[in-house]
Amino acid sequence: MAHVRTQIREQFKTVIETALPSAGYDVFASRRYARNDTGKATVDMAISNDQTQAREVMGDARIHIASLYIRVQRGAQETLLDDLLDADEVAVVEAVAAHDWSGLLEEDPELVQVNFTESDETGVAFGGIILRYDIEYRINKDDPETIIP
Amino acid sequence: MVGSFIQDDLATIFASSEFGEADGTVLWNGVEVEGAIFDNEGVEFQMGEGMSQIAEQPVLTAPSAQFNDSLADGDLFTIRGASYRLKNWLDDGTGVVEMMFEKVT
């Protein structure tokens, strides 16, 4: 068994990888090293700001609310980049919405923020779209590997 | 106006017999650029979010006199057989211009 956060990232990876064409995207549940430009978009994810408040529940069960950042970054011709990033959001949002998360999360993931980033340093314009989902899961406070259904 | 002695030095430095590209391999809107140095270095850069990327950074350096202050955003260059679109350039004021490109795919 792995930490619930790991399970969540891995499940998002599987969902997104299944929905997006492998010819156009490489998906990572976790990625730190720099990537060489392959002409494909890179999708990775990270969780931050994982919080719980003991007073919201009774006993040892704890509701956690965290932010999952799904980042899609790609190189493209400058005039096409923004349109492609918007299309990336459509593809990711559709994939996440189509999946049944009830085995892992208390509620469906909620898209709460979209940000952009970019670079013009090379012969290919690069940009990224960052989708922040709020996710909610319940565990025993002493067992972060097991979801309480 | 750059002194002729500097222009002579630049012509030597950028000549294909020294550091420049082979004759006929650099074209600016179809016109040959005689004497230019092309670099296409792989660089790593950070976009502020997510992982770093590594991509090629095409830069052409040449005596600015060849362009008569006529460079324009979007000019098409052919360099070593590949096509590039001029995005911006830096004229150093001493007779040399450095040009940055988007690769045309």
PDB file of C-alpha atoms in Angstrom:
ATOM      1  CA  MET A   1       0.000   0.000   0.000  1.00  0.00           C
ATOM      2  CA  ALA A   2       1.132   3.564  -0.578  1.00  0.00           C
ATOM      3  CA  HIS A   3       0.198   6.883   0.947  1.00  0.00           C
ATOM      4  CA  VAL A   4      -3.219   8.040  -0.224  1.00  0.00           C
ATOM      5  CA  ARG A   5      -1.635  11.040  -1.912  1.00  0.00           C
ATOM      6  CA  THR A   6       0.495   8.659  -3.977  1.00  0.00           C
ATOM      7  CA  GLN A   7      -2.600   6.633  -4.857  1.00  0.00           C
ATOM      8  CA  ILE A   8      -4.380   9.817  -5.940  1.00  0.00           C
ATOM      9  CA  ARG A   9      -1.525  10.978  -8.173  1.00  0.00           C
ATOM     10  CA  GLU A  10      -1.187   7.532  -9.697  1.00  0.00           C
ATOM     11  CA  GLN A  11      -4.912   7.355 -10.403  1.00  0.00           C
ATOM     12  CA  PHE A  12      -4.907  10.778 -12.025  1.00  0.00           C
ATOM     13  CA  LYS A  13      -1.955   9.672 -14.141  1.00  0.00           C
ATOM     14  CA  THR A  14      -3.807   6.563 -15.294  1.00  0.00           C
ATOM     15  CA  VAL A  15      -7.008   8.490 -16.052  1.00  0.00           C
ATOM     16  CA  ILE A  16      -5.231  11.206 -18.023  1.00  0.00           C
ATOM     17  CA  GLU A  17      -2.878   8.819 -19.793  1.00  0.00           C
ATOM     18  CA  THR A  18      -5.803   6.686 -20.904  1.00  0.00           C
ATOM     19  CA  ALA A  19      -7.775   9.658 -22.200  1.00  0.00           C
ATOM     20  CA  LEU A  20      -5.012  11.521 -24.043  1.00  0.00           C
ATOM     21  CA  PRO A  21      -3.325  10.180 -27.172  1.00  0.00           C
ATOM     22  CA  SER A  22       0.102   8.747 -26.342  1.00  0.00           C
ATOM     23  CA  ALA A  23       1.489  10.175 -29.568  1.00  0.00           C
ATOM     24  CA  GLY A  24       0.932  13.684 -28.260  1.00  0.00           C
ATOM     25  CA  TYR A  25       1.466  13.442 -24.507  1.00  0.00           C
ATOM     26  CA  ASP A  26       3.846  11.954 -21.943  1.00  0.00           C
ATOM     27  CA  VAL A  27       2.225  11.712 -18.510  1.00  0.00           C
ATOM     28  CA  PHE A  28       4.092  11.491 -15.197  1.00  0.00           C
ATOM     29  CA  ALA A  29       2.641  11.045 -11.715  1.00  0.00           C
ATOM     30  CA  SER A  30       5.797  12.750 -10.503  1.00  0.00           C
ATOM     31  CA  ARG A  31       8.655  14.321 -12.431  1.00  0.00           C
ATOM     32  CA  ARG A  32      11.545  16.534 -11.383  1.00  0.00           C
ATOM     33  CA  TYR A  33      14.307  16.277 -13.985  1.00  0.00           C
ATOM     34  CA  ALA A  34      14.426  18.566 -16.986  1.00  0.00           C
ATOM     35  CA  ARG A  35      12.994  17.209 -20.239  1.00  0.00           C
ATOM     36  CA  ASN A  36      14.385  17.519 -23.697  1.00  0.00           C
ATOM     37  CA  ASP A  37      11.932  18.818 -26.250  1.00  0.00           C
ATOM     38  CA  THR A  38      10.413  15.805 -27.991  1.00  0.00           C
ATOM     39  CA  GLY A  39       7.585  17.620 -29.721  1.00  0.00           C
ATOM     40  CA  LYS A  40       5.132  16.040 -27.258  1.00  0.00           C
ATOM     41  CA  ALA A  41       3.358  17.737 -24.398  1.00  0.00           C
ATOM     42  CA  THR A  42       4.439  16.780 -20.890  1.00  0.00           C
ATOM     43  CA  VAL A  43       1.902  16.283 -18.143  1.00  0.00           C
ATOM     44  CA  ASP A  44       2.970  15.995 -14.534  1.00  0.00           C
ATOM     45  CA  MET A  45       1.299  16.472 -11.206  1.00  0.00           C
ATOM     46  CA  ALA A  46       2.071  17.571  -7.693  1.00  0.00           C
ATOM     47  CA  ILE A  47       0.075  17.851  -4.486  1.00  0.00           C
ATOM     48  CA  SER A  48       0.509  20.658  -2.023  1.00  0.00           C
ATOM     49  CA  ASN A  49      -1.246  22.333   0.855  1.00  0.00           C
ATOM     50  CA  ASP A  50      -2.689  19.087   2.231  1.00  0.00           C
ATOM     51  CA  GLN A  51      -4.714  20.085   5.314  1.00  0.00           C
ATOM     52  CA  THR A  52      -7.036  18.570   7.852  1.00  0.00           C
ATOM     53  CA  GLN A  53      -8.996  19.934  10.761  1.00  0.00           C
ATOM     54  CA  ALA A  54      -9.651  17.480  13.565  1.00  0.00           C
ATOM     55  CA  ARG A  55     -12.657  19.364  14.872  1.00  0.00           C
ATOM     56  CA  GLU A  56     -14.644  18.643  11.718  1.00  0.00           C
ATOM     57  CA  VAL A  57     -14.988  14.924  12.445  1.00  0.00           C
ATOM     58  CA  MET A  58     -15.428  12.599  15.383  1.00  0.00           C
ATOM     59  CA  GLY A  59     -12.938   9.931  16.470  1.00  0.00           C
ATOM     60  CA  ASP A  60      -9.768   9.249  14.497  1.00  0.00           C
ATOM     61  CA  ALA A  61     -11.168   9.811  11.018  1.00  0.00           C
ATOM     62  CA  ARG A  62      -9.776  12.866   9.282  1.00  0.00           C
ATOM     63  CA  ILE A  63     -10.955  14.652   6.201  1.00  0.00           C
ATOM     64  CA  HIS A  64      -8.026  15.987   4.192  1.00  0.00           C
ATOM     65  CA  ILE A  65      -8.359  18.687   1.574  1.00  0.00           C
ATOM     66  CA  ALA A  66      -5.376  19.189  -0.703  1.00  0.00           C
ATOM     67  CA  SER A  67      -4.546  20.928  -3.941  1.00  0.00           C
ATOM     68  CA  LEU A  68      -3.528  18.776  -6.885  1.00  0.00           C
ATOM     69  CA  TYR A  69      -1.697  20.676  -9.598  1.00  0.00           C
ATOM     70  CA  ILE A  70      -1.855  19.108 -13.051  1.00  0.00           C
ATOM     71  CA  ARG A  71       0.662  20.806 -15.285  1.00  0.00           C
ATOM     72  CA  VAL A  72       0.649  20.465 -19.044  1.00  0.00           C
ATOM     73  CA  GLN A  73       3.586  22.059 -20.816  1.00  0.00           C
ATOM     74  CA  ARG A  74       4.485  22.004 -24.462  1.00  0.00           C
ATOM     75  CA  GLY A  75       6.484  23.649 -27.182  1.00  0.00           C
ATOM     76  CA  ALA A  76       4.716  24.924 -30.272  1.00  0.00           C
ATOM     77  CA  GLN A  77       4.688  27.570 -32.923  1.00  0.00           C
ATOM     78  CA  GLU A  78       4.075  30.862 -31.150  1.00  0.00           C
ATOM     79  CA  THR A  79       0.774  31.598 -32.860  1.00  0.00           C
ATOM     80  CA  LEU A  80      -0.639  28.176 -31.969  1.00  0.00           C
ATOM     81  CA  LEU A  81       0.533  27.845 -28.389  1.00  0.00           C
ATOM     82  CA  ASP A  82      -2.347  29.426 -26.491  1.00  0.00           C
ATOM     83  CA  ASP A  83      -4.943  27.528 -28.521  1.00  0.00           C
ATOM     84  CA  LEU A  84      -3.160  24.237 -27.870  1.00  0.00           C
ATOM     85  CA  LEU A  85      -2.981  24.905 -24.128  1.00  0.00           C
ATOM     86  CA  ASP A  86      -6.698  25.672 -24.067  1.00  0.00           C
ATOM     87  CA  ALA A  87      -7.319  22.395 -25.896  1.00  0.00           C
ATOM     88  CA  ASP A  88      -5.138  20.638 -23.309  1.00  0.00           C
ATOM     89  CA  GLU A  89      -7.403  21.957 -20.572  1.00  0.00           C
ATOM     90  CA  VAL A  90     -10.470  20.668 -22.388  1.00  0.00           C
ATOM     91  CA  ALA A  91      -8.926  17.212 -22.717  1.00  0.00           C
ATOM     92  CA  VAL A  92      -7.811  16.984 -19.087  1.00  0.00           C
ATOM     93  CA  VAL A  93     -11.060  18.346 -17.657  1.00  0.00           C
ATOM     94  CA  GLU A  94     -13.108  15.919 -19.731  1.00  0.00           C
ATOM     95  CA  ALA A  95     -10.964  12.987 -18.628  1.00  0.00           C
ATOM     96  CA  VAL A  96     -11.195  13.898 -14.945  1.00  0.00           C
ATOM     97  CA  ALA A  97     -14.943  14.511 -15.158  1.00  0.00           C
ATOM     98  CA  ALA A  98     -15.602  11.190 -16.862  1.00  0.00           C
ATOM     99  CA  HIS A  99     -13.938   9.121 -14.148  1.00  0.00           C
ATOM    100  CA  ASP A 100     -15.654   7.729 -11.059  1.00  0.00           C
ATOM    101  CA  TRP A 101     -13.549   8.912  -8.104  1.00  0.00           C
ATOM    102  CA  SER A 102     -15.805   7.556  -5.369  1.00  0.00           C
ATOM    103  CA  GLY A 103     -13.384   4.792  -4.396  1.00  0.00           C
ATOM    104  CA  LEU A 104     -10.691   7.292  -3.508  1.00  0.00           C
ATOM    105  CA  LEU A 105     -12.186  10.730  -2.946  1.00  0.00           C
ATOM    106  CA  GLU A 106     -15.035  12.089  -0.867  1.00  0.00           C
ATOM    107  CA  GLU A 107     -16.261  14.234  -3.762  1.00  0.00           C
ATOM    108  CA  ASP A 108     -15.409  14.669  -7.407  1.00  0.00           C
ATOM    109  CA  PRO A 109     -12.247  16.754  -7.892  1.00  0.00           C
ATOM    110  CA  GLU A 110     -13.084  20.438  -8.132  1.00  0.00           C
ATOM    111  CA  LEU A 111     -11.241  22.597 -10.636  1.00  0.00           C
ATOM    112  CA  VAL A 112     -10.691  25.833  -8.743  1.00  0.00           C
ATOM    113  CA  GLN A 113      -7.901  27.648 -10.568  1.00  0.00           C
ATOM    114  CA  VAL A 114      -6.127  27.772 -13.928  1.00  0.00           C
ATOM    115  CA  ASN A 115      -2.764  29.428 -14.401  1.00  0.00           C
ATOM    116  CA  PHE A 116      -0.354  29.825 -17.274  1.00  0.00           C
ATOM    117  CA  THR A 117       3.381  30.022 -17.664  1.00  0.00           C
ATOM    118  CA  GLU A 118       5.638  30.540 -20.668  1.00  0.00           C
ATOM    119  CA  SER A 119       9.127  30.942 -22.055  1.00  0.00           C
ATOM    120  CA  ASP A 120      10.438  32.476 -25.261  1.00  0.00           C
ATOM    121  CA  GLU A 121      14.082  31.567 -24.794  1.00  0.00           C
ATOM    122  CA  THR A 122      14.434  28.996 -27.539  1.00  0.00           C
ATOM    123  CA  GLY A 123      13.580  28.347 -31.152  1.00  0.00           C
ATOM    124  CA  VAL A 124      10.277  26.856 -30.041  1.00  0.00           C
ATOM    125  CA  ALA A 125       7.887  28.856 -27.888  1.00  0.00           C
ATOM    126  CA  PHE A 126       7.043  26.988 -24.684  1.00  0.00           C
ATOM    127  CA  GLY A 127       4.014  27.351 -22.500  1.00  0.00           C
ATOM    128  CA  GLY A 128       2.283  25.565 -19.706  1.00  0.00           C
ATOM    129  CA  ILE A 129      -1.216  25.420 -18.287  1.00  0.00           C
ATOM    130  CA  ILE A 130      -1.595  24.556 -14.621  1.00  0.00           C
ATOM    131  CA  LEU A 131      -4.907  23.162 -13.463  1.00  0.00           C
ATOM    132  CA  ARG A 132      -5.452  23.249  -9.722  1.00  0.00           C
ATOM    133  CA  TYR A 133      -7.958  20.763  -8.427  1.00  0.00           C
ATOM    134  CA  ASP A 134      -9.117  20.644  -4.834  1.00  0.00           C
ATOM    135  CA  ILE A 135      -9.358  17.037  -3.710  1.00  0.00           C
ATOM    136  CA  GLU A 136     -10.886  15.650  -0.560  1.00  0.00           C
ATOM    137  CA  TYR A 137     -10.092  12.294   1.024  1.00  0.00           C
ATOM    138  CA  ARG A 138     -10.723  10.627   4.373  1.00  0.00           C
ATOM    139  CA  ILE A 139      -8.262   8.538   6.351  1.00  0.00           C
ATOM    140  CA  ASN A 140      -7.609   7.396   9.861  1.00  0.00           C
ATOM    141  CA  LYS A 141      -5.212   9.924  11.347  1.00  0.00           C
ATOM    142  CA  ASP A 142      -2.770   7.099  12.160  1.00  0.00           C
ATOM    143  CA  ASP A 143      -3.012   5.333   8.814  1.00  0.00           C
ATOM    144  CA  PRO A 144      -2.352   7.553   5.786  1.00  0.00           C
ATOM    145  CA  GLU A 145      -2.355   4.582   3.430  1.00  0.00           C
ATOM    146  CA  THR A 146      -5.987   3.563   3.800  1.00  0.00           C
ATOM    147  CA  ILE A 147      -9.064   5.399   2.619  1.00  0.00           C
ATOM    148  CA  ILE A 148     -12.066   5.296   4.930  1.00  0.00           C
ATOM    149  CA  PRO A 149     -15.004   4.717   2.619  1.00  0.00           C
TER     150      PRO A 149
ATOM    151  CA  MET B   1      29.026  54.495 -38.712  1.00  0.00           C
ATOM    152  CA  VAL B   2      31.452  51.687 -38.097  1.00  0.00           C
ATOM    153  CA  GLY B   3      35.009  52.402 -39.208  1.00  0.00           C
ATOM    154  CA  SER B   4      36.240  50.585 -42.280  1.00  0.00           C
ATOM    155  CA  PHE B   5      39.002  48.963 -40.284  1.00  0.00           C
ATOM    156  CA  ILE B   6      36.354  47.301 -38.113  1.00  0.00           C
ATOM    157  CA  GLN B   7      34.362  46.270 -41.156  1.00  0.00           C
ATOM    158  CA  ASP B   8      37.481  44.674 -42.591  1.00  0.00           C
ATOM    159  CA  ASP B   9      38.051  42.772 -39.352  1.00  0.00           C
ATOM    160  CA  LEU B  10      34.418  41.636 -39.238  1.00  0.00           C
ATOM    161  CA  ALA B  11      34.584  40.449 -42.831  1.00  0.00           C
ATOM    162  CA  THR B  12      37.547  38.287 -41.888  1.00  0.00           C
ATOM    163  CA  ILE B  13      36.027  36.926 -38.684  1.00  0.00           C
ATOM    164  CA  PHE B  14      32.692  36.027 -40.300  1.00  0.00           C
ATOM    165  CA  ALA B  15      34.152  34.669 -43.543  1.00  0.00           C
ATOM    166  CA  SER B  16      33.383  31.059 -44.375  1.00  0.00           C
ATOM    167  CA  SER B  17      37.113  30.423 -44.454  1.00  0.00           C
ATOM    168  CA  GLU B  18      37.283  31.353 -40.743  1.00  0.00           C
ATOM    169  CA  PHE B  19      34.300  30.985 -38.411  1.00  0.00           C
ATOM    170  CA  GLY B  20      31.397  31.697 -40.762  1.00  0.00           C
ATOM    171  CA  GLU B  21      28.880  29.367 -42.332  1.00  0.00           C
ATOM    172  CA  ALA B  22      29.645  27.953 -45.756  1.00  0.00           C
ATOM    173  CA  ASP B  23      28.836  30.249 -48.643  1.00  0.00           C
ATOM    174  CA  GLY B  24      25.251  29.960 -49.848  1.00  0.00           C
ATOM    175  CA  THR B  25      23.955  28.235 -46.714  1.00  0.00           C
ATOM    176  CA  VAL B  26      22.438  31.307 -45.048  1.00  0.00           C
ATOM    177  CA  LEU B  27      19.584  33.055 -46.849  1.00  0.00           C
ATOM    178  CA  TRP B  28      17.594  36.085 -45.647  1.00  0.00           C
ATOM    179  CA  ASN B  29      14.264  36.292 -47.452  1.00  0.00           C
ATOM    180  CA  GLY B  30      15.951  34.366 -50.264  1.00  0.00           C
ATOM    181  CA  VAL B  31      19.022  36.619 -50.421  1.00  0.00           C
ATOM    182  CA  GLU B  32      22.391  35.158 -49.487  1.00  0.00           C
ATOM    183  CA  VAL B  33      24.002  36.441 -46.276  1.00  0.00           C
ATOM    184  CA  GLU B  34      27.726  36.503 -46.895  1.00  0.00           C
ATOM    185  CA  GLY B  35      29.435  35.821 -43.623  1.00  0.00           C
ATOM    186  CA  ALA B  36      27.489  34.784 -40.531  1.00  0.00           C
ATOM    187  CA  ILE B  37      27.983  32.494 -37.560  1.00  0.00           C
ATOM    188  CA  PHE B  38      25.166  30.168 -36.557  1.00  0.00           C
ATOM    189  CA  ASP B  39      24.762  28.589 -33.124  1.00  0.00           C
ATOM    190  CA  ASN B  40      21.986  26.179 -32.219  1.00  0.00           C
ATOM    191  CA  GLU B  41      22.860  25.363 -28.659  1.00  0.00           C
ATOM    192  CA  GLY B  42      20.686  23.215 -26.431  1.00  0.00           C
ATOM    193  CA  VAL B  43      19.702  25.242 -23.364  1.00  0.00           C
ATOM    194  CA  GLU B  44      17.821  24.361 -20.190  1.00  0.00           C
ATOM    195  CA  PHE B  45      15.233  26.838 -18.996  1.00  0.00           C
ATOM    196  CA  GLN B  46      12.644  27.088 -16.263  1.00  0.00           C
ATOM    197  CA  MET B  47       9.131  28.380 -16.874  1.00  0.00           C
ATOM    198  CA  GLY B  48       8.311  29.067 -13.238  1.00  0.00           C
ATOM    199  CA  GLU B  49       6.044  26.044 -12.806  1.00  0.00           C
ATOM    200  CA  GLY B  50       6.726  22.401 -13.473  1.00  0.00           C
ATOM    201  CA  MET B  51       9.942  20.837 -14.681  1.00  0.00           C
ATOM    202  CA  SER B  52      12.651  22.534 -16.679  1.00  0.00           C
ATOM    203  CA  GLN B  53      12.780  22.060 -20.439  1.00  0.00           C
ATOM    204  CA  ILE B  54      15.707  21.653 -22.775  1.00  0.00           C
ATOM    205  CA  ALA B  55      15.434  22.935 -26.317  1.00  0.00           C
ATOM    206  CA  GLU B  56      17.571  24.430 -29.048  1.00  0.00           C
ATOM    207  CA  GLN B  57      18.247  28.132 -29.161  1.00  0.00           C
ATOM    208  CA  PRO B  58      19.044  29.177 -32.752  1.00  0.00           C
ATOM    209  CA  VAL B  59      21.103  32.373 -32.925  1.00  0.00           C
ATOM    210  CA  LEU B  60      22.702  33.913 -36.006  1.00  0.00           C
ATOM    211  CA  THR B  61      25.430  36.523 -35.586  1.00  0.00           C
ATOM    212  CA  ALA B  62      26.528  38.610 -38.554  1.00  0.00           C
ATOM    213  CA  PRO B  63      27.875  42.013 -39.582  1.00  0.00           C
ATOM    214  CA  SER B  64      24.879  44.349 -39.427  1.00  0.00           C
ATOM    215  CA  ALA B  65      25.914  46.207 -42.601  1.00  0.00           C
ATOM    216  CA  GLN B  66      24.527  43.325 -44.658  1.00  0.00           C
ATOM    217  CA  PHE B  67      21.002  44.098 -43.533  1.00  0.00           C
ATOM    218  CA  ASN B  68      20.887  47.882 -44.036  1.00  0.00           C
ATOM    219  CA  ASP B  69      18.621  48.337 -40.996  1.00  0.00           C
ATOM    220  CA  SER B  70      15.967  46.353 -42.875  1.00  0.00           C
ATOM    221  CA  LEU B  71      15.466  43.401 -40.544  1.00  0.00           C
ATOM    222  CA  ALA B  72      11.802  42.900 -39.721  1.00  0.00           C
ATOM    223  CA  ASP B  73       9.837  40.704 -37.369  1.00  0.00           C
ATOM    224  CA  GLY B  74       8.915  37.525 -39.219  1.00  0.00           C
ATOM    225  CA  ASP B  75      11.647  37.644 -41.867  1.00  0.00           C
ATOM    226  CA  LEU B  76      12.338  34.160 -43.177  1.00  0.00           C
ATOM    227  CA  PHE B  77      15.837  32.733 -42.975  1.00  0.00           C
ATOM    228  CA  THR B  78      17.158  29.482 -44.361  1.00  0.00           C
ATOM    229  CA  ILE B  79      20.166  28.241 -42.420  1.00  0.00           C
ATOM    230  CA  ARG B  80      21.862  24.933 -43.089  1.00  0.00           C
ATOM    231  CA  GLY B  81      18.791  23.909 -45.050  1.00  0.00           C
ATOM    232  CA  ALA B  82      16.300  24.544 -42.232  1.00  0.00           C
ATOM    233  CA  SER B  83      13.762  27.381 -42.103  1.00  0.00           C
ATOM    234  CA  TYR B  84      13.589  29.953 -39.322  1.00  0.00           C
ATOM    235  CA  ARG B  85      11.374  32.944 -38.631  1.00  0.00           C
ATOM    236  CA  LEU B  86      13.100  36.025 -37.189  1.00  0.00           C
ATOM    237  CA  LYS B  87      11.599  36.894 -33.799  1.00  0.00           C
ATOM    238  CA  ASN B  88      13.903  39.645 -32.569  1.00  0.00           C
ATOM    239  CA  TRP B  89      17.460  40.909 -32.832  1.00  0.00           C
ATOM    240  CA  LEU B  90      20.088  42.810 -30.865  1.00  0.00           C
ATOM    241  CA  ASP B  91      22.350  45.278 -32.652  1.00  0.00           C
ATOM    242  CA  ASP B  92      25.420  45.874 -30.517  1.00  0.00           C
ATOM    243  CA  GLY B  93      26.141  49.254 -32.100  1.00  0.00           C
ATOM    244  CA  THR B  94      29.607  48.252 -33.234  1.00  0.00           C
ATOM    245  CA  GLY B  95      28.660  46.570 -36.473  1.00  0.00           C
ATOM    246  CA  VAL B  96      27.399  43.190 -35.315  1.00  0.00           C
ATOM    247  CA  VAL B  97      23.805  42.021 -35.010  1.00  0.00           C
ATOM    248  CA  GLU B  98      22.602  38.939 -33.128  1.00  0.00           C
ATOM    249  CA  MET B  99      19.348  37.416 -34.378  1.00  0.00           C
ATOM    250  CA  MET B 100      16.985  35.080 -32.523  1.00  0.00           C
ATOM    251  CA  PHE B 101      14.592  32.747 -34.333  1.00  0.00           C
ATOM    252  CA  GLU B 102      11.575  30.536 -34.143  1.00  0.00           C
ATOM    253  CA  LYS B 103      12.096  27.312 -36.036  1.00  0.00           C
ATOM    254  CA  VAL B 104       9.535  26.825 -38.786  1.00  0.00           C
ATOM    255  CA  THR B 105       8.068  23.342 -38.692  1.00  0.00           C
TER     256      THR B 105
END
